[in-house]
PDB file of C-alpha atoms in Angstrom:
ATOM      1  CA  GLN A   1      33.064  45.585 110.346  1.00  0.00           C
ATOM      2  CA  ALA A   2      30.085  47.270 112.002  1.00  0.00           C
ATOM      3  CA  ASN A   3      28.795  48.814 108.774  1.00  0.00           C
ATOM      4  CA  GLU A   4      28.576  45.467 106.984  1.00  0.00           C
ATOM      5  CA  LEU A   5      26.968  43.805 109.991  1.00  0.00           C
ATOM      6  CA  VAL A   6      24.238  46.469 110.177  1.00  0.00           C
ATOM      7  CA  ALA A   7      23.744  46.550 106.401  1.00  0.00           C
ATOM      8  CA  GLY A   8      23.502  42.751 106.300  1.00  0.00           C
ATOM      9  CA  GLN A   9      20.850  42.718 109.020  1.00  0.00           C
ATOM     10  CA  LEU A  10      18.860  45.435 107.231  1.00  0.00           C
ATOM     11  CA  ASP A  11      19.134  43.557 103.909  1.00  0.00           C
ATOM     12  CA  ARG A  12      17.856  40.358 105.528  1.00  0.00           C
ATOM     13  CA  LEU A  13      14.971  42.280 107.092  1.00  0.00           C
ATOM     14  CA  ALA A  14      14.171  43.864 103.704  1.00  0.00           C
ATOM     15  CA  GLU A  15      14.205  40.448 102.055  1.00  0.00           C
ATOM     16  CA  ARG A  16      11.896  39.034 104.712  1.00  0.00           C
ATOM     17  CA  TYR A  17       9.442  41.900 104.245  1.00  0.00           C
ATOM     18  CA  LYS A  18       9.590  41.301 100.501  1.00  0.00           C
ATOM     19  CA  GLN A  19       8.774  37.623 101.045  1.00  0.00           C
ATOM     20  CA  VAL A  20       5.870  38.452 103.332  1.00  0.00           C
ATOM     21  CA  GLY A  21       4.431  40.612 100.564  1.00  0.00           C
ATOM     22  CA  THR A  22       1.114  42.461 100.838  1.00  0.00           C
ATOM     23  CA  ASN A  23       1.661  46.075 101.938  1.00  0.00           C
ATOM     24  CA  LYS A  24       5.162  45.398 103.271  1.00  0.00           C
ATOM     25  CA  ASP A  25       6.926  46.282 100.002  1.00  0.00           C
ATOM     26  CA  TRP A  26       7.502  49.798 101.309  1.00  0.00           C
ATOM     27  CA  ASN A  27       9.331  48.404 104.351  1.00  0.00           C
ATOM     28  CA  SER A  28      11.442  46.232 102.085  1.00  0.00           C
ATOM     29  CA  MET A  29      12.480  49.201  99.963  1.00  0.00           C
ATOM     30  CA  VAL A  30      13.226  51.445 102.972  1.00  0.00           C
ATOM     31  CA  TYR A  31      15.455  48.898 104.720  1.00  0.00           C
ATOM     32  CA  SER A  32      17.198  47.948 101.478  1.00  0.00           C
ATOM     33  CA  LYS A  33      18.020  51.603 100.718  1.00  0.00           C
ATOM     34  CA  ALA A  34      19.297  52.120 104.259  1.00  0.00           C
ATOM     35  CA  ALA A  35      21.586  49.090 103.871  1.00  0.00           C
ATOM     36  CA  LYS A  36      22.960  50.491 100.630  1.00  0.00           C
ATOM     37  CA  LEU A  37      23.550  53.879 102.246  1.00  0.00           C
ATOM     38  CA  ILE A  38      25.410  52.275 105.166  1.00  0.00           C
ATOM     39  CA  ARG A  39      27.623  50.212 102.849  1.00  0.00           C
ATOM     40  CA  GLY A  40      28.595  53.431 101.063  1.00  0.00           C
ATOM     41  CA  LEU A  41      29.756  55.240 104.207  1.00  0.00           C
ATOM     42  CA  ASP A  42      33.416  56.202 104.401  1.00  0.00           C
ATOM     43  CA  PHE A  43      33.441  55.943 108.188  1.00  0.00           C
ATOM     44  CA  VAL A  44      32.565  53.280 110.735  1.00  0.00           C
ATOM     45  CA  LEU A  45      29.054  53.658 112.032  1.00  0.00           C
ATOM     46  CA  THR A  46      28.813  53.680 115.837  1.00  0.00           C
ATOM     47  CA  CYS A  47      25.264  55.020 116.267  1.00  0.00           C
ATOM     48  CA  SER A  48      22.353  56.039 114.092  1.00  0.00           C
ATOM     49  CA  ASP A  49      22.772  59.702 115.071  1.00  0.00           C
ATOM     50  CA  GLN A  50      25.748  59.851 112.676  1.00  0.00           C
ATOM     51  CA  ILE A  51      23.416  59.407 109.684  1.00  0.00           C
ATOM     52  CA  ARG A  52      20.049  60.409 111.150  1.00  0.00           C
ATOM     53  CA  SER A  53      19.877  63.521 108.973  1.00  0.00           C
ATOM     54  CA  ARG A  54      20.272  61.541 105.756  1.00  0.00           C
ATOM     55  CA  ARG A  55      17.294  60.904 103.550  1.00  0.00           C
ATOM     56  CA  GLY A  56      15.697  57.526 104.247  1.00  0.00           C
ATOM     57  CA  ILE A  57      16.891  57.252 107.837  1.00  0.00           C
ATOM     58  CA  GLY A  58      13.713  57.759 109.816  1.00  0.00           C
ATOM     59  CA  PRO A  59      13.040  56.886 113.449  1.00  0.00           C
ATOM     60  CA  LYS A  60      12.266  53.198 112.825  1.00  0.00           C
ATOM     61  CA  VAL A  61      15.304  52.645 110.629  1.00  0.00           C
ATOM     62  CA  ALA A  62      17.470  54.462 113.177  1.00  0.00           C
ATOM     63  CA  GLU A  63      16.069  52.228 115.902  1.00  0.00           C
ATOM     64  CA  LYS A  64      16.985  49.126 113.862  1.00  0.00           C
ATOM     65  CA  ILE A  65      20.491  50.473 113.212  1.00  0.00           C
ATOM     66  CA  ASP A  66      21.086  51.072 116.918  1.00  0.00           C
ATOM     67  CA  GLU A  67      19.715  47.635 117.797  1.00  0.00           C
ATOM     68  CA  ALA A  68      21.990  45.931 115.244  1.00  0.00           C
ATOM     69  CA  LEU A  69      24.996  47.897 116.484  1.00  0.00           C
ATOM     70  CA  ALA A  70      24.253  47.046 120.124  1.00  0.00           C
ATOM     71  CA  THR A  71      23.311  43.371 119.749  1.00  0.00           C
ATOM     72  CA  GLY A  72      24.521  42.252 116.318  1.00  0.00           C
ATOM     73  CA  ARG A  73      20.988  41.174 115.444  1.00  0.00           C
ATOM     74  CA  LEU A  74      17.437  42.408 114.919  1.00  0.00           C
ATOM     75  CA  ALA A  75      14.697  40.988 117.135  1.00  0.00           C
ATOM     76  CA  ARG A  76      12.027  41.690 114.489  1.00  0.00           C
ATOM     77  CA  LEU A  77      13.964  39.725 111.893  1.00  0.00           C
ATOM     78  CA  GLU A  78      14.429  36.822 114.298  1.00  0.00           C
ATOM     79  CA  ARG A  79      10.707  36.787 115.113  1.00  0.00           C
ATOM     80  CA  MET A  80       9.846  36.810 111.427  1.00  0.00           C
ATOM     81  CA  GLN A  81      12.303  33.992 110.706  1.00  0.00           C
ATOM     82  CA  SER A  82      11.165  31.832 113.602  1.00  0.00           C
ATOM     83  CA  SER A  83       7.445  32.066 112.839  1.00  0.00           C
ATOM     84  CA  THR A  84       5.803  29.072 111.212  1.00  0.00           C
ATOM     85  CA  ARG A  85       4.926  31.181 108.189  1.00  0.00           C
ATOM     86  CA  GLY A  86       8.537  32.370 107.998  1.00  0.00           C
ATOM     87  CA  ALA A  87       9.850  28.813 108.090  1.00  0.00           C
ATOM     88  CA  VAL A  88       7.459  27.744 105.324  1.00  0.00           C
ATOM     89  CA  LEU A  89       8.407  30.805 103.253  1.00  0.00           C
ATOM     90  CA  ASP A  90      12.097  29.968 103.659  1.00  0.00           C
ATOM     91  CA  GLU A  91      11.563  26.361 102.633  1.00  0.00           C
ATOM     92  CA  LEU A  92       9.465  27.226  99.576  1.00  0.00           C
ATOM     93  CA  CYS A  93      11.691  30.113  98.451  1.00  0.00           C
ATOM     94  CA  SER A  94      14.769  27.886  98.667  1.00  0.00           C
ATOM     95  CA  VAL A  95      13.484  26.107  95.552  1.00  0.00           C
ATOM     96  CA  HIS A  96      14.648  27.509  92.216  1.00  0.00           C
ATOM     97  CA  GLY A  97      11.632  28.949  90.441  1.00  0.00           C
ATOM     98  CA  VAL A  98       9.608  29.665  93.576  1.00  0.00           C
ATOM     99  CA  GLY A  99       9.700  33.330  94.479  1.00  0.00           C
ATOM    100  CA  ALA A 100       8.158  35.228  97.339  1.00  0.00           C
ATOM    101  CA  ALA A 101       4.883  35.911  95.516  1.00  0.00           C
ATOM    102  CA  THR A 102       4.376  32.268  94.555  1.00  0.00           C
ATOM    103  CA  ALA A 103       5.272  31.064  98.044  1.00  0.00           C
ATOM    104  CA  ALA A 104       2.870  33.575  99.628  1.00  0.00           C
ATOM    105  CA  GLU A 105       0.094  32.477  97.254  1.00  0.00           C
ATOM    106  CA  TRP A 106       0.654  28.814  98.119  1.00  0.00           C
ATOM    107  CA  ILE A 107       0.683  29.568 101.849  1.00  0.00           C
ATOM    108  CA  ALA A 108      -2.601  31.463 101.428  1.00  0.00           C
ATOM    109  CA  ARG A 109      -3.986  28.255  99.875  1.00  0.00           C
ATOM    110  CA  GLY A 110      -2.929  26.337 102.985  1.00  0.00           C
ATOM    111  CA  VAL A 111       0.401  24.879 101.848  1.00  0.00           C
ATOM    112  CA  THR A 112       2.522  24.060 104.892  1.00  0.00           C
ATOM    113  CA  SER A 113       5.670  22.598 103.304  1.00  0.00           C
ATOM    114  CA  LEU A 114       7.432  21.858 100.042  1.00  0.00           C
ATOM    115  CA  ALA A 115       6.212  18.268 100.232  1.00  0.00           C
ATOM    116  CA  ASP A 116       2.661  19.584 100.618  1.00  0.00           C
ATOM    117  CA  ALA A 117       3.066  21.765  97.501  1.00  0.00           C
ATOM    118  CA  GLU A 118       4.382  18.749  95.583  1.00  0.00           C
ATOM    119  CA  GLU A 119       1.486  16.552  96.735  1.00  0.00           C
ATOM    120  CA  ARG A 120      -1.012  19.188  95.609  1.00  0.00           C
ATOM    121  CA  GLY A 121       0.618  19.297  92.170  1.00  0.00           C
ATOM    122  CA  LEU A 122       1.459  23.001  92.412  1.00  0.00           C
ATOM    123  CA  LEU A 123       5.040  22.792  91.109  1.00  0.00           C
ATOM    124  CA  ASN A 124       5.761  23.371  87.428  1.00  0.00           C
ATOM    125  CA  GLU A 125       8.569  21.445  85.687  1.00  0.00           C
ATOM    126  CA  ARG A 126      11.277  23.993  86.536  1.00  0.00           C
ATOM    127  CA  GLN A 127      10.209  24.030  90.193  1.00  0.00           C
ATOM    128  CA  LYS A 128      10.216  20.220  90.297  1.00  0.00           C
ATOM    129  CA  VAL A 129      13.833  20.253  89.157  1.00  0.00           C
ATOM    130  CA  GLY A 130      14.581  22.986  91.705  1.00  0.00           C
ATOM    131  CA  ALA A 131      12.959  20.917  94.457  1.00  0.00           C
ATOM    132  CA  ARG A 132      14.926  17.827  93.447  1.00  0.00           C
ATOM    133  CA  PHE A 133      18.231  19.693  93.711  1.00  0.00           C
ATOM    134  CA  ALA A 134      17.372  22.209  96.477  1.00  0.00           C
ATOM    135  CA  GLU A 135      19.689  20.651  99.059  1.00  0.00           C
ATOM    136  CA  ASP A 136      22.553  20.300  96.571  1.00  0.00           C
ATOM    137  CA  LEU A 137      22.205  23.953  95.575  1.00  0.00           C
ATOM    138  CA  LYS A 138      22.599  25.020  99.200  1.00  0.00           C
ATOM    139  CA  LEU A 139      26.067  23.449  99.406  1.00  0.00           C
ATOM    140  CA  ARG A 140      29.022  25.764  99.018  1.00  0.00           C
ATOM    141  CA  ILE A 141      31.606  24.819  96.414  1.00  0.00           C
ATOM    142  CA  PRO A 142      35.211  25.270  97.583  1.00  0.00           C
ATOM    143  CA  ARG A 143      36.992  28.165  95.855  1.00  0.00           C
ATOM    144  CA  ALA A 144      39.725  25.860  94.502  1.00  0.00           C
ATOM    145  CA  GLU A 145      37.106  23.706  92.787  1.00  0.00           C
ATOM    146  CA  VAL A 146      35.379  26.760  91.302  1.00  0.00           C
ATOM    147  CA  THR A 147      38.720  27.980  89.937  1.00  0.00           C
ATOM    148  CA  LEU A 148      39.370  24.600  88.264  1.00  0.00           C
ATOM    149  CA  ILE A 149      35.885  24.539  86.733  1.00  0.00           C
ATOM    150  CA  ALA A 150      36.273  28.092  85.425  1.00  0.00           C
ATOM    151  CA  ALA A 151      39.619  27.226  83.832  1.00  0.00           C
ATOM    152  CA  ALA A 152      38.133  24.140  82.148  1.00  0.00           C
ATOM    153  CA  VAL A 153      35.185  26.156  80.787  1.00  0.00           C
ATOM    154  CA  ARG A 154      37.507  28.877  79.472  1.00  0.00           C
ATOM    155  CA  GLU A 155      39.688  26.281  77.730  1.00  0.00           C
ATOM    156  CA  ALA A 156      36.678  24.511  76.187  1.00  0.00           C
ATOM    157  CA  LEU A 157      35.278  27.836  74.967  1.00  0.00           C
ATOM    158  CA  ARG A 158      38.639  28.819  73.522  1.00  0.00           C
ATOM    159  CA  THR A 159      38.811  25.510  71.633  1.00  0.00           C
ATOM    160  CA  VAL A 160      35.283  25.912  70.246  1.00  0.00           C
ATOM    161  CA  LEU A 161      35.954  29.490  69.163  1.00  0.00           C
ATOM    162  CA  LEU A 162      39.242  28.514  67.471  1.00  0.00           C
ATOM    163  CA  ASN A 163      37.478  25.651  65.648  1.00  0.00           C
ATOM    164  CA  GLU A 164      34.898  28.167  64.410  1.00  0.00           C
ATOM    165  CA  GLY A 165      37.620  30.467  63.140  1.00  0.00           C
ATOM    166  CA  VAL A 166      37.280  33.101  65.830  1.00  0.00           C
ATOM    167  CA  PRO A 167      40.709  34.463  66.779  1.00  0.00           C
ATOM    168  CA  ALA A 168      41.800  33.815  70.340  1.00  0.00           C
ATOM    169  CA  GLY A 169      41.818  36.879  72.537  1.00  0.00           C
ATOM    170  CA  GLU A 170      43.573  37.023  75.830  1.00  0.00           C
TER     171      GLU A 170
END
């Protein structure tokens, strides 16, 4: 659906601005709020003029909405993602325990990759574990497998609770 496509693009742009940090937090908030507004619409968005009068939809946001509707993408987001800094941010932020602020700080220190951060001894214990399993955490688990795991956890919890004298609730 068009609304979800536009909202998704705006959310990704907001997240990228958040990762970049500095004085871009305002941009992050504006695009994130616009995405939320678009997801809440009860009609299919075909152009920004339909919501231009709503609070938070200024000229730049409207321009991004129209671009996403016309092309399915945002050139600014693609430029940010394809930059060297963007690639390093993505790599560092993919590690559990490394957020946008930490990644930006490391990049300011000259870090150019996760391996570089590891070599410099910048990772704490939690981040080291995150780095070790970063690729595994990116893999999607099939829904059927998730359902089986959830059932096993529920059954184990039920058994523990019954052994502790807690009545089973359905």
